[in-house]
PDB file of C-alpha atoms in Angstrom:
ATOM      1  CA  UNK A   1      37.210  32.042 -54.022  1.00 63.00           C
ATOM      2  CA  UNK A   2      34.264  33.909 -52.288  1.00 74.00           C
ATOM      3  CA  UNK A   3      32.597  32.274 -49.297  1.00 77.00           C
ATOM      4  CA  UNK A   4      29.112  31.923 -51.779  1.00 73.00           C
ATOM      5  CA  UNK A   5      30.790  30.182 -53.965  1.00 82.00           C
ATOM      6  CA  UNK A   6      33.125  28.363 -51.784  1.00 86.00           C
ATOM      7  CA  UNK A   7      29.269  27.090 -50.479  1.00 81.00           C
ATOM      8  CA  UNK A   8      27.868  26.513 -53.854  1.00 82.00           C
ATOM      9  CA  UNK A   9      30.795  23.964 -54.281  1.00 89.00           C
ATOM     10  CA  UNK A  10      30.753  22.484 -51.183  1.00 89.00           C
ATOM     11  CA  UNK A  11      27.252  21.764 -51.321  1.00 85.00           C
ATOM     12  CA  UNK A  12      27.122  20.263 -55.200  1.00 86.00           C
ATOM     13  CA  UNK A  13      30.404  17.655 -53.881  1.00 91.00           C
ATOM     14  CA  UNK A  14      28.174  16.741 -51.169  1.00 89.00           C
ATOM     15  CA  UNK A  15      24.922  16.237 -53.429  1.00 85.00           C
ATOM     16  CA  UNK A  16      27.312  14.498 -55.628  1.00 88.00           C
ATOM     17  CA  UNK A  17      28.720  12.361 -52.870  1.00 89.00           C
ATOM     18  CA  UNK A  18      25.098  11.536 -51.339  1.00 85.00           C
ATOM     19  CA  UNK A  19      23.580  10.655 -54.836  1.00 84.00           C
ATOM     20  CA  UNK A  20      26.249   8.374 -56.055  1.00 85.00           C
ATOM     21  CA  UNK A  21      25.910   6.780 -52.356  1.00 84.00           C
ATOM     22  CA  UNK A  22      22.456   6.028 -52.991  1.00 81.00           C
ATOM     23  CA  UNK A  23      22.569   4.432 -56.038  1.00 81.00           C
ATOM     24  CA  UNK A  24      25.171   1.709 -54.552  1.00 80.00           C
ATOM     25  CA  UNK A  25      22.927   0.988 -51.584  1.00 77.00           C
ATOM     26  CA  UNK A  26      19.781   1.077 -53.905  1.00 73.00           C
ATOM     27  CA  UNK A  27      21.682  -1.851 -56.041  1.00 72.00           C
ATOM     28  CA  UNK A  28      23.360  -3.401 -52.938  1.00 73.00           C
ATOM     29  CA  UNK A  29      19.757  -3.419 -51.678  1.00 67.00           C
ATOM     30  CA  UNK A  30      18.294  -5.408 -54.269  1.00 61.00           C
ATOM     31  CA  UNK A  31      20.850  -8.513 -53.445  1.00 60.00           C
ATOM     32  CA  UNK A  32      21.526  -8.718 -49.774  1.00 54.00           C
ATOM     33  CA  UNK A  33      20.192  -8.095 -46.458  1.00 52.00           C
ATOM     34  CA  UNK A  34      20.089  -4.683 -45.156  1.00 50.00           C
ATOM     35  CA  UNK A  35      21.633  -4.736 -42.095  1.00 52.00           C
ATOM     36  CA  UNK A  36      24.557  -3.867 -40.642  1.00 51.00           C
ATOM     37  CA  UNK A  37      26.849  -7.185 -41.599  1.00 55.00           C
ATOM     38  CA  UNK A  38      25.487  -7.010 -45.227  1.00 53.00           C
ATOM     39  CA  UNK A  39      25.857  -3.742 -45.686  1.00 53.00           C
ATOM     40  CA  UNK A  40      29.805  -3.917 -44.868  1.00 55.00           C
ATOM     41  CA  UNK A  41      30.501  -7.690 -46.625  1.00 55.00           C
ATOM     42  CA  UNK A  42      30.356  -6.360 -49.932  1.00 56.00           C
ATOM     43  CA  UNK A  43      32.629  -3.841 -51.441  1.00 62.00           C
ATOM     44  CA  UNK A  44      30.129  -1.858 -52.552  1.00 66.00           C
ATOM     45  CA  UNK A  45      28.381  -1.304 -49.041  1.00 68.00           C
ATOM     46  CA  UNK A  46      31.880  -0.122 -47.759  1.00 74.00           C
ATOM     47  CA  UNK A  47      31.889   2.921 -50.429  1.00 80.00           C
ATOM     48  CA  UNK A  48      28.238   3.899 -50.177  1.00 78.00           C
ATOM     49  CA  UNK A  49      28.874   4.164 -46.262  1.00 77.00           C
ATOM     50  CA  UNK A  50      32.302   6.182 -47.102  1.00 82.00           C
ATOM     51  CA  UNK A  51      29.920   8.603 -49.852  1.00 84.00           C
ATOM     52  CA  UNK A  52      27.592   9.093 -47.069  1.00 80.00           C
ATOM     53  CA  UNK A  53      30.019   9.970 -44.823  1.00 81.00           C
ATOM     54  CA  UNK A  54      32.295  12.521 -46.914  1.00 87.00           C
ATOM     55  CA  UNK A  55      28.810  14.209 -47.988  1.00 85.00           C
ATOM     56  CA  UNK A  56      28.043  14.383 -44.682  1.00 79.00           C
ATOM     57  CA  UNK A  57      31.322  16.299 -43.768  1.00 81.00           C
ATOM     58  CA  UNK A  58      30.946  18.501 -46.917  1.00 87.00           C
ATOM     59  CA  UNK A  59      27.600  19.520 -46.074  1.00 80.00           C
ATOM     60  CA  UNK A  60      28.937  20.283 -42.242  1.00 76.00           C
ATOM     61  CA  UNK A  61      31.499  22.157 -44.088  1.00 80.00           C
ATOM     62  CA  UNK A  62      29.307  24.100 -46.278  1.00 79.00           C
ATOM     63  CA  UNK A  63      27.467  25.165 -43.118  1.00 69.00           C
ATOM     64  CA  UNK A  64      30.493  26.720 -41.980  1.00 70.00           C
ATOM     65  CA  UNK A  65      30.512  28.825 -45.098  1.00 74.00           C
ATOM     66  CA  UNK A  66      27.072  29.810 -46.007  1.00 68.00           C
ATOM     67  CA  UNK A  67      23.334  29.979 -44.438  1.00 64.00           C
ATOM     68  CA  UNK A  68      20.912  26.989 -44.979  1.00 59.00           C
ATOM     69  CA  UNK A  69      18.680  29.103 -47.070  1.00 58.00           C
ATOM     70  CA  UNK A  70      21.099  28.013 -49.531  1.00 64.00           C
ATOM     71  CA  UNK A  71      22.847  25.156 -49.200  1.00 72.00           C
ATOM     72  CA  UNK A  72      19.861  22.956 -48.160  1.00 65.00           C
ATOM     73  CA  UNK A  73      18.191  23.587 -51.920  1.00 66.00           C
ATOM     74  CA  UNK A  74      21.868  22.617 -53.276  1.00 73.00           C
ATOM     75  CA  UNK A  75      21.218  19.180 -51.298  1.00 73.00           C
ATOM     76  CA  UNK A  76      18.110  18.555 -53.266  1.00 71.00           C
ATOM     77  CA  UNK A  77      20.228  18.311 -56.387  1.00 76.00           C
ATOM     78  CA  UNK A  78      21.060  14.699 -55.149  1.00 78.00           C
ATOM     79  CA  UNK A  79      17.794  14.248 -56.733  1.00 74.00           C
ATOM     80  CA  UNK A  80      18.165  15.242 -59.810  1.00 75.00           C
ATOM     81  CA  UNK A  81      21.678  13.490 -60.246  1.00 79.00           C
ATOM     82  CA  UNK A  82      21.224   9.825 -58.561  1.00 77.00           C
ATOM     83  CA  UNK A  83      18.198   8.730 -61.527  1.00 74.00           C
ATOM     84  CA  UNK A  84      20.308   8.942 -64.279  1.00 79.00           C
ATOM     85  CA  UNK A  85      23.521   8.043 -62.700  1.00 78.00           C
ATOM     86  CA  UNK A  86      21.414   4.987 -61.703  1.00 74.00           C
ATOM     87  CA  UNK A  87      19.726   4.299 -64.888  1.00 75.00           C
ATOM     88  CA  UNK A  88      23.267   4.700 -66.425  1.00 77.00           C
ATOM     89  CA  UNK A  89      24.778   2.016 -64.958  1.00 72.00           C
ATOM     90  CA  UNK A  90      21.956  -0.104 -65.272  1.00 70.00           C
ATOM     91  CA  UNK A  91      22.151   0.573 -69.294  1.00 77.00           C
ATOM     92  CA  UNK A  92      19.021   2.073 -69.743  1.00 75.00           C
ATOM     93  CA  UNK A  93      16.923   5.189 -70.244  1.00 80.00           C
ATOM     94  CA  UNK A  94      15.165   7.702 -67.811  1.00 76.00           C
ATOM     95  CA  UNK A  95      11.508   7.150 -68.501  1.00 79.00           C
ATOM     96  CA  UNK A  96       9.383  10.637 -69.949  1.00 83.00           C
ATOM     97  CA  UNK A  97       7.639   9.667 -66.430  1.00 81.00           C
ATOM     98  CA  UNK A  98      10.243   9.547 -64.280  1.00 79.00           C
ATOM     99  CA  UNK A  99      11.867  13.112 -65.825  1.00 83.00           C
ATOM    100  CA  UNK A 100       8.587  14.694 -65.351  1.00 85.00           C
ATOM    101  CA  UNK A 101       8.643  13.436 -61.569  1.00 82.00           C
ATOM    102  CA  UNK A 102      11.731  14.726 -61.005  1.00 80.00           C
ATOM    103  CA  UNK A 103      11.407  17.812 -62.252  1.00 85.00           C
ATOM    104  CA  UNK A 104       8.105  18.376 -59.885  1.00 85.00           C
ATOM    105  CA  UNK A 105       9.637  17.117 -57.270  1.00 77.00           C
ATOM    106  CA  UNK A 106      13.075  19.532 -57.727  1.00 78.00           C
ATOM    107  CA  UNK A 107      10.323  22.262 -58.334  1.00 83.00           C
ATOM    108  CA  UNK A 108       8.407  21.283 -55.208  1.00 81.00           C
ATOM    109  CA  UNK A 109      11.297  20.855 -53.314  1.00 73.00           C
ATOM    110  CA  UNK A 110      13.074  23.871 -53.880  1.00 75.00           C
ATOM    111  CA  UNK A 111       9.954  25.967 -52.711  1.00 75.00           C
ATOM    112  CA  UNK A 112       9.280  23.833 -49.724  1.00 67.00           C
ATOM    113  CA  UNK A 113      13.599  24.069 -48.619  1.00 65.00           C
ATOM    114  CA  UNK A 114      13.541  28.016 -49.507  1.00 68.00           C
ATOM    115  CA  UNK A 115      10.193  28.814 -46.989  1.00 65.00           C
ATOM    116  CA  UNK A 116      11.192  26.554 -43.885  1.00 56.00           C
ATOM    117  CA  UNK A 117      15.276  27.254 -44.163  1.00 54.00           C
ATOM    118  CA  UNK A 118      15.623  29.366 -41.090  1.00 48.00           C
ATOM    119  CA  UNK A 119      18.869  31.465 -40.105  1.00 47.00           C
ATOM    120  CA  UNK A 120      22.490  30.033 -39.745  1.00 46.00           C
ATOM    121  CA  UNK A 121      21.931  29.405 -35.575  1.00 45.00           C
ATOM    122  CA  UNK A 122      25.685  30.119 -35.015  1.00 44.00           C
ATOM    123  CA  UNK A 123      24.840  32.553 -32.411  1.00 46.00           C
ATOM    124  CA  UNK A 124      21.636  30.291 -31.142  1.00 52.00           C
ATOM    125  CA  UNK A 125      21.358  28.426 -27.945  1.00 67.00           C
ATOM    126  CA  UNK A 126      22.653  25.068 -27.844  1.00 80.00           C
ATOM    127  CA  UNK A 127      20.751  21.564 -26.343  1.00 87.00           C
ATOM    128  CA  UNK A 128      20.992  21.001 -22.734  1.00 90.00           C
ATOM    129  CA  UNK A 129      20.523  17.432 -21.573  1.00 93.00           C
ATOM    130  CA  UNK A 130      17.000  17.118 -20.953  1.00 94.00           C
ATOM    131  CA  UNK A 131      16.629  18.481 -24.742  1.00 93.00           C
ATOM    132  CA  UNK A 132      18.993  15.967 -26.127  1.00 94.00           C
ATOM    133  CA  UNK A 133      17.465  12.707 -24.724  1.00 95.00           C
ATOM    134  CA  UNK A 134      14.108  14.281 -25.798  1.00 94.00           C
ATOM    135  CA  UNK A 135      15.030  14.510 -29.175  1.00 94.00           C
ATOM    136  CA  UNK A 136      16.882  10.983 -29.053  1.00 94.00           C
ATOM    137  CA  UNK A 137      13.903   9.845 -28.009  1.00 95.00           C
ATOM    138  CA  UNK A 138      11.458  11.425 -30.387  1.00 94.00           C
ATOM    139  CA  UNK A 139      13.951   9.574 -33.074  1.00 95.00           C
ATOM    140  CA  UNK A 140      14.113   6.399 -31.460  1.00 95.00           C
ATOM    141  CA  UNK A 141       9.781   6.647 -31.426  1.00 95.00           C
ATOM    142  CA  UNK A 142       9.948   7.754 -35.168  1.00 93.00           C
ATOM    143  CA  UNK A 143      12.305   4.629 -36.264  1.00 93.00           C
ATOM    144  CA  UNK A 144       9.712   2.455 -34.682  1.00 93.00           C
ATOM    145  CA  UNK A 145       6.692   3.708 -35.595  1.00 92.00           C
ATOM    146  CA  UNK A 146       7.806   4.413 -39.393  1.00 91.00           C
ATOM    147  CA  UNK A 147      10.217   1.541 -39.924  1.00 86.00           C
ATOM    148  CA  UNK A 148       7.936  -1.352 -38.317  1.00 81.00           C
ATOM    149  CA  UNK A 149       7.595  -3.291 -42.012  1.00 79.00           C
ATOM    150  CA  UNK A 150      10.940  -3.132 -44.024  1.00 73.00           C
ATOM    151  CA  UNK A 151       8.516  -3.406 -47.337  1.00 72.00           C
ATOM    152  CA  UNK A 152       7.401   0.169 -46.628  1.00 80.00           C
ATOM    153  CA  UNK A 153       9.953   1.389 -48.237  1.00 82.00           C
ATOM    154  CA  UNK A 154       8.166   5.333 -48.118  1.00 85.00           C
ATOM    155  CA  UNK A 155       8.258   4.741 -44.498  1.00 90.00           C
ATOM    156  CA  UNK A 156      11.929   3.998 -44.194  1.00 91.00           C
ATOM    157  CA  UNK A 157      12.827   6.419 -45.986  1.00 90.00           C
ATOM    158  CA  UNK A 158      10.578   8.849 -43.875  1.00 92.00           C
ATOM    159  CA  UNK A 159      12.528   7.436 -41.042  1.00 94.00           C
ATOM    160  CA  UNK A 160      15.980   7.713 -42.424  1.00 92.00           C
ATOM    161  CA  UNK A 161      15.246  11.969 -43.417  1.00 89.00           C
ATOM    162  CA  UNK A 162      14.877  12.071 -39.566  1.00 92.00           C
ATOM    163  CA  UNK A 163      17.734  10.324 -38.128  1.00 93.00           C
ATOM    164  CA  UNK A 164      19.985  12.307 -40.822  1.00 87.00           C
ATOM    165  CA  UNK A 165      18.393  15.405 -39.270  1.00 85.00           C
ATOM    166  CA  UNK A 166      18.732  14.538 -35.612  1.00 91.00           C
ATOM    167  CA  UNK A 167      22.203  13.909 -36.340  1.00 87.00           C
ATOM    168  CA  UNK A 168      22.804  16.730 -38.399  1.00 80.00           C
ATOM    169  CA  UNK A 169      21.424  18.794 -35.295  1.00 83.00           C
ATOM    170  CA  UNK A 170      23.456  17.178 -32.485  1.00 88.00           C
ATOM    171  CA  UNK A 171      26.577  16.904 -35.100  1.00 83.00           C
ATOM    172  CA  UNK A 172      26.057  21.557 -35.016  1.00 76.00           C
ATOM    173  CA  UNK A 173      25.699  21.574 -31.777  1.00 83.00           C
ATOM    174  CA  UNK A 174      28.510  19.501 -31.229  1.00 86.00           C
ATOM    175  CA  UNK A 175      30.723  21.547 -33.361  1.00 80.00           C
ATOM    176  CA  UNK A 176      28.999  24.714 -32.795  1.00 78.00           C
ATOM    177  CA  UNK A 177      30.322  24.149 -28.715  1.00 84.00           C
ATOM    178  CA  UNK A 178      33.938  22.945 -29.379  1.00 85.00           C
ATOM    179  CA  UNK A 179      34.367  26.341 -31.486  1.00 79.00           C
ATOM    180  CA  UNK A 180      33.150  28.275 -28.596  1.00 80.00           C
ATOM    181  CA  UNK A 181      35.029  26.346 -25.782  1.00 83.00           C
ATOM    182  CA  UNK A 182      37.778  24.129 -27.523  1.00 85.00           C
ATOM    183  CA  UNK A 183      37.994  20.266 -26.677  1.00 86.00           C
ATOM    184  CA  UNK A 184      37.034  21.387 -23.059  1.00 87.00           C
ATOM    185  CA  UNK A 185      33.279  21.318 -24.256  1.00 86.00           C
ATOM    186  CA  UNK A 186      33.093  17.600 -24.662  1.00 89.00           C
ATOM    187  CA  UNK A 187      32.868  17.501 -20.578  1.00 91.00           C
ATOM    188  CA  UNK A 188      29.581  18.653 -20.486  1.00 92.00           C
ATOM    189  CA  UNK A 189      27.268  16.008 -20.161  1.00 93.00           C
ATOM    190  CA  UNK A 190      24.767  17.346 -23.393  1.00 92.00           C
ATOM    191  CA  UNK A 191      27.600  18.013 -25.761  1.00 92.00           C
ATOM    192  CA  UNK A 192      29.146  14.921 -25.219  1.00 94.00           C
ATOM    193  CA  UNK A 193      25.676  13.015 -25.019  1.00 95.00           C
ATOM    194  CA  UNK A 194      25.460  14.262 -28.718  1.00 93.00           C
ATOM    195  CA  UNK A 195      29.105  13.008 -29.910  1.00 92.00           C
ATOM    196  CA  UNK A 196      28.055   9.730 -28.133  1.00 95.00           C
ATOM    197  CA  UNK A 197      24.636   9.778 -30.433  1.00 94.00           C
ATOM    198  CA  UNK A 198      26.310  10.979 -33.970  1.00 90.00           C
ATOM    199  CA  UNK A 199      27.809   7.783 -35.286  1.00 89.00           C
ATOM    200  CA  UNK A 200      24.992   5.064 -34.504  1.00 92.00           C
ATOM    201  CA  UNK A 201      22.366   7.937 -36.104  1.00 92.00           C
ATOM    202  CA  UNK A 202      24.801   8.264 -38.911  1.00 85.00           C
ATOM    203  CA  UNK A 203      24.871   4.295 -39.320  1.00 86.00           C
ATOM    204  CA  UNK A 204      21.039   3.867 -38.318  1.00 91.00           C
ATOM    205  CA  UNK A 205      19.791   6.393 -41.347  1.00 89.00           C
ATOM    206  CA  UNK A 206      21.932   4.503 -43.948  1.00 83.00           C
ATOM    207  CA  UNK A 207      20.647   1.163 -42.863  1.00 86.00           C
ATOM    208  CA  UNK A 208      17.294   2.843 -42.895  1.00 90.00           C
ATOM    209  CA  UNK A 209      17.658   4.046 -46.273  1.00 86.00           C
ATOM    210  CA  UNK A 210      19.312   1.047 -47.777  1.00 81.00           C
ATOM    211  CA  UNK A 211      15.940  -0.572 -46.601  1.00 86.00           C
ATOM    212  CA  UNK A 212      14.037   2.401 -48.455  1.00 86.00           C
ATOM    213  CA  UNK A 213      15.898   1.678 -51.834  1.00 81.00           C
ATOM    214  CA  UNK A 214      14.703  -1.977 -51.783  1.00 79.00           C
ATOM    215  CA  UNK A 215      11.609  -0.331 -53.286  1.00 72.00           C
ATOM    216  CA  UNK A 216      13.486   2.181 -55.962  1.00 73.00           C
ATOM    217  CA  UNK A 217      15.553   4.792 -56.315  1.00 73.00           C
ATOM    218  CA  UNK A 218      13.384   8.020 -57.373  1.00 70.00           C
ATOM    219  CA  UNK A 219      10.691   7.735 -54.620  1.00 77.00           C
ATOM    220  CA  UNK A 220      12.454   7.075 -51.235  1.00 83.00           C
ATOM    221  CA  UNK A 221      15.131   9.090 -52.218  1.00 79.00           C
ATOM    222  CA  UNK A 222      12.573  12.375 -52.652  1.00 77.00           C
ATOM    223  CA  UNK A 223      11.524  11.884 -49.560  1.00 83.00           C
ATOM    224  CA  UNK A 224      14.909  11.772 -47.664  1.00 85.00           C
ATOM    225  CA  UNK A 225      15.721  14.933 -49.533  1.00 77.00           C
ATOM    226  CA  UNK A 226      12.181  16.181 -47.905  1.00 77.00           C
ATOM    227  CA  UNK A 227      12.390  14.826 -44.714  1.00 83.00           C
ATOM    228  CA  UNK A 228      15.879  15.637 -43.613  1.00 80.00           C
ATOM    229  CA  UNK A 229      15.350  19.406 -44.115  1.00 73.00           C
ATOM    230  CA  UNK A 230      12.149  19.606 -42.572  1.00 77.00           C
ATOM    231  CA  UNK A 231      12.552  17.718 -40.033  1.00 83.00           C
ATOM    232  CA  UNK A 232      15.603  19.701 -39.046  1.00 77.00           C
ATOM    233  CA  UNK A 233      13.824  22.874 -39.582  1.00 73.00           C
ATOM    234  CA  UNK A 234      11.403  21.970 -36.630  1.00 80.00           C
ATOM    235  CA  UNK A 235      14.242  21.101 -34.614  1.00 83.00           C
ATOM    236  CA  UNK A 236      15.444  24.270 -34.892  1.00 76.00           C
ATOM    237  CA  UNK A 237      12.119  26.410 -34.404  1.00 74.00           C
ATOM    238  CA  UNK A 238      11.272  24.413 -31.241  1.00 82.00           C
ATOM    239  CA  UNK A 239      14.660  23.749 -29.460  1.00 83.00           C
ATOM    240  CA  UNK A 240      17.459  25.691 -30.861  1.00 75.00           C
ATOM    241  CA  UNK A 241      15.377  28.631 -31.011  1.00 72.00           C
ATOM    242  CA  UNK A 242      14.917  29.651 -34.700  1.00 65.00           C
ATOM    243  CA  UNK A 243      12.369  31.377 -36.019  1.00 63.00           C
ATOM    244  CA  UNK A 244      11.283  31.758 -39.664  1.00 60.00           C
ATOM    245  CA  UNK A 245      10.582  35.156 -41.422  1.00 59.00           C
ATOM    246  CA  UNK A 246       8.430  33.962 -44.365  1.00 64.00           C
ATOM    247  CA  UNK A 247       5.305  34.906 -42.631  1.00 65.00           C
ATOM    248  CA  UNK A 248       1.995  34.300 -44.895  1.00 71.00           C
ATOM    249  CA  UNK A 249       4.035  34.048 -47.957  1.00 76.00           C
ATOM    250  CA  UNK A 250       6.182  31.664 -47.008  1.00 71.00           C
ATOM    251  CA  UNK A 251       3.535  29.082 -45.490  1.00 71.00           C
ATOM    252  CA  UNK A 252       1.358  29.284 -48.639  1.00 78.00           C
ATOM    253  CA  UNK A 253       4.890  28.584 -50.586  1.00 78.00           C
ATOM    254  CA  UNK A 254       6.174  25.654 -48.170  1.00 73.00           C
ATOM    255  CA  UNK A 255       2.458  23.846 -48.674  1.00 77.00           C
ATOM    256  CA  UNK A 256       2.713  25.037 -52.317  1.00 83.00           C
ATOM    257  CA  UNK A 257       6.017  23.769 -52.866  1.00 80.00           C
ATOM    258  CA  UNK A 258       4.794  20.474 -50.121  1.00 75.00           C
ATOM    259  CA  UNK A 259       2.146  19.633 -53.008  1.00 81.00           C
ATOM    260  CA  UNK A 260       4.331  19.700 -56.130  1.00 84.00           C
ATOM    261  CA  UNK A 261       6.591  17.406 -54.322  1.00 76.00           C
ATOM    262  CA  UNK A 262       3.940  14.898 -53.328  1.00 74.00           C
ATOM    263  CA  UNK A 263       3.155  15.006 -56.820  1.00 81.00           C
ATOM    264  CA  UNK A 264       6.402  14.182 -57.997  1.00 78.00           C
ATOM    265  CA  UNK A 265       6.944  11.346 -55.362  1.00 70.00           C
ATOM    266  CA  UNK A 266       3.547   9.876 -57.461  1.00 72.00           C
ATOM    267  CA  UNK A 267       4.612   9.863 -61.025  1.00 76.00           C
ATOM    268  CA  UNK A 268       8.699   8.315 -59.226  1.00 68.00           C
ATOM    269  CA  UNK A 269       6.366   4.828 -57.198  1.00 64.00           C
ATOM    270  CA  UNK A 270       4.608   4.134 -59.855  1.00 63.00           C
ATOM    271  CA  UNK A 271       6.007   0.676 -61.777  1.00 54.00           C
ATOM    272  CA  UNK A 272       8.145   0.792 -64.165  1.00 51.00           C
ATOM    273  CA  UNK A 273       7.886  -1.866 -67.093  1.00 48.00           C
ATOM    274  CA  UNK A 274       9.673  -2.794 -69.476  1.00 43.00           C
ATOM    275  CA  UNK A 275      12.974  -1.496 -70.070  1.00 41.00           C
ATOM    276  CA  UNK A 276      11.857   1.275 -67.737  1.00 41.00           C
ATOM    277  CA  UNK A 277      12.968  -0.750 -64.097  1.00 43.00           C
ATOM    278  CA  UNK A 278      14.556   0.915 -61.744  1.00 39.00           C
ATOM    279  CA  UNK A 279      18.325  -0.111 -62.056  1.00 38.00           C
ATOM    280  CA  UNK A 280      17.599  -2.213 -58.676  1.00 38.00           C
ATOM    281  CA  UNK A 281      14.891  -4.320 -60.135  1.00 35.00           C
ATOM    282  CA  UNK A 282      17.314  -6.546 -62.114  1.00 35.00           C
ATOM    283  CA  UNK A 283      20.601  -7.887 -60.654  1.00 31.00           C
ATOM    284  CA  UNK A 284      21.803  -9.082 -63.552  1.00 30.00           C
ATOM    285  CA  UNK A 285      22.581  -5.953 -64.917  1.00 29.00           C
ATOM    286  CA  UNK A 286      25.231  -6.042 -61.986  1.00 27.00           C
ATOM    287  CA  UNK A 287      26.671  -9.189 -62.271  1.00 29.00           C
ATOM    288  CA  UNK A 288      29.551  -8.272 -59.688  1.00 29.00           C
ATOM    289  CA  UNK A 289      26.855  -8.103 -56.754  1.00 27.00           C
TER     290      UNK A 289
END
């Protein structure tokens, strides 16, 4: 197997691993508090951590492989697959509404990811210390500023795309130092700063985003999908030292691709009725939670 395609199936295991995640915190949502002690007292909670964590490492692993130029688009098919996987098990149909705001916000979303990827930064600078609490801080400000009212569920979700991305960034540079250095790299102060940071991040954005899904699936789910990749794109341009080589083009697609999305985030909050819920808007349907 070919590193592209190694990538290509690296990337669809961890869409497939982050959608089916979301759909058990979207219904664990809807029947117990999300934090930390109610996300691990049910069985469910337990799994939708463990999804979140192996898609994490197969998206880390698909890095390895191939450039972000194309395995952040494969993320966005988490989209795509956690609607009807959650509508499934809630024993009803996708709504003509809901397939039409998908497939804007797949369309929007695949511009937006293919104009603000920038290059693989295998070879880029990593964050010194000063760079690191900055951008610990910047998440800690975003958390509180976004996430202030758990029934803004756009908000949290907002929120939750950042802390993925922060710890996505910290989790490269983590990695991206022990395969330059060996376990030797963890003694400086940055690099293991950032190992310190990954696991409450990790646990912080699905908390986050298990708040999100109290208000739906489709909605807060498009906007982690937008969020994390964007928000780790500016990371990249304005501390690991990226740069993007879209030019004109590219800017006119990212805001083209920006406005499709927003579009399809519209038609995915508006209300459902009838036997059009979300699968999270009736428990009974779930009997076991």
């Amino acid at each position: 197997m070919n590193t592209t395609a190694l990538t290509v199936v690296l990337s669809v295991l961890s869409a497939a691993c982050y959608a089916v995640g979301a759909v058990l915190q979207e219904r664990l949502a809807a029947c117990t508090a999300a934090t930390a002690r109610g996300l691990f007292r049910r069985g469910q909670g337990l799994t939708a951590l463990g999804l979140n964590i192996a898609g994490g490492l197969l998206h880390v692993a698909a890095l390895c492989y191939g450039p972000l130029s194309l395995v952040q688009p494969l993320g966005a098919l988490s989209v795509i697959l956690a609607v009807p996987t959650g509508a499934a098990l809630a024993r009803r149909r996708v709504a003509l509404r809901e397939w039409r705001g998908l497939a804007l916000a797949l369309a929007g979303l695949t511009g937006l990811l293919l104009a603000t990827t920038a290059p693989h930064p295998t070879t880029g600078h990593l964050l010194n210390l000063p760079q690191t609490c900055l951008l610990a801080g910047v998440c800690a400000a975003t958390i509180a500023l976004l996430a202030r009212k758990p029934a803004n569920s756009l908000g949290n979700a907002v929120a939750a795309g950042v802390t993925f991305a922060v710890g996505s960034a910290l989790t490269q540079c983590v990695s991206v130092a022990v395969m330059d250095d060996g376990p030797g790299a963890l003694a400086d102060p940055a690099t293991a700063l950032s190992a310190t940071l990954v696991p409450p991040l990790a646990l912080t954005g699905v908390l986050l985003s298990q708040i999100a899904y109290r208000g739906g699936l489709g909605a807060p789910l498009v906007l982690i999908t937008i969020a994390n990749p964007v928000a780790s794109c500016l990371i990249g341009l304005t501390l690991l030292g990226e740069t993007l080589d879209g030019g004109t083009p590219g800017v006119v697609c990212a805001l083209t691709g920006a406005a499709v999305a927003a579009r399809g985030v519209a038609l995915l909050c508006r209300p459902a009725t009838g036997g059009n819920k979300w699968p999270g808007t009736d428990s009974a349907a779930f009997p076991g939670l």
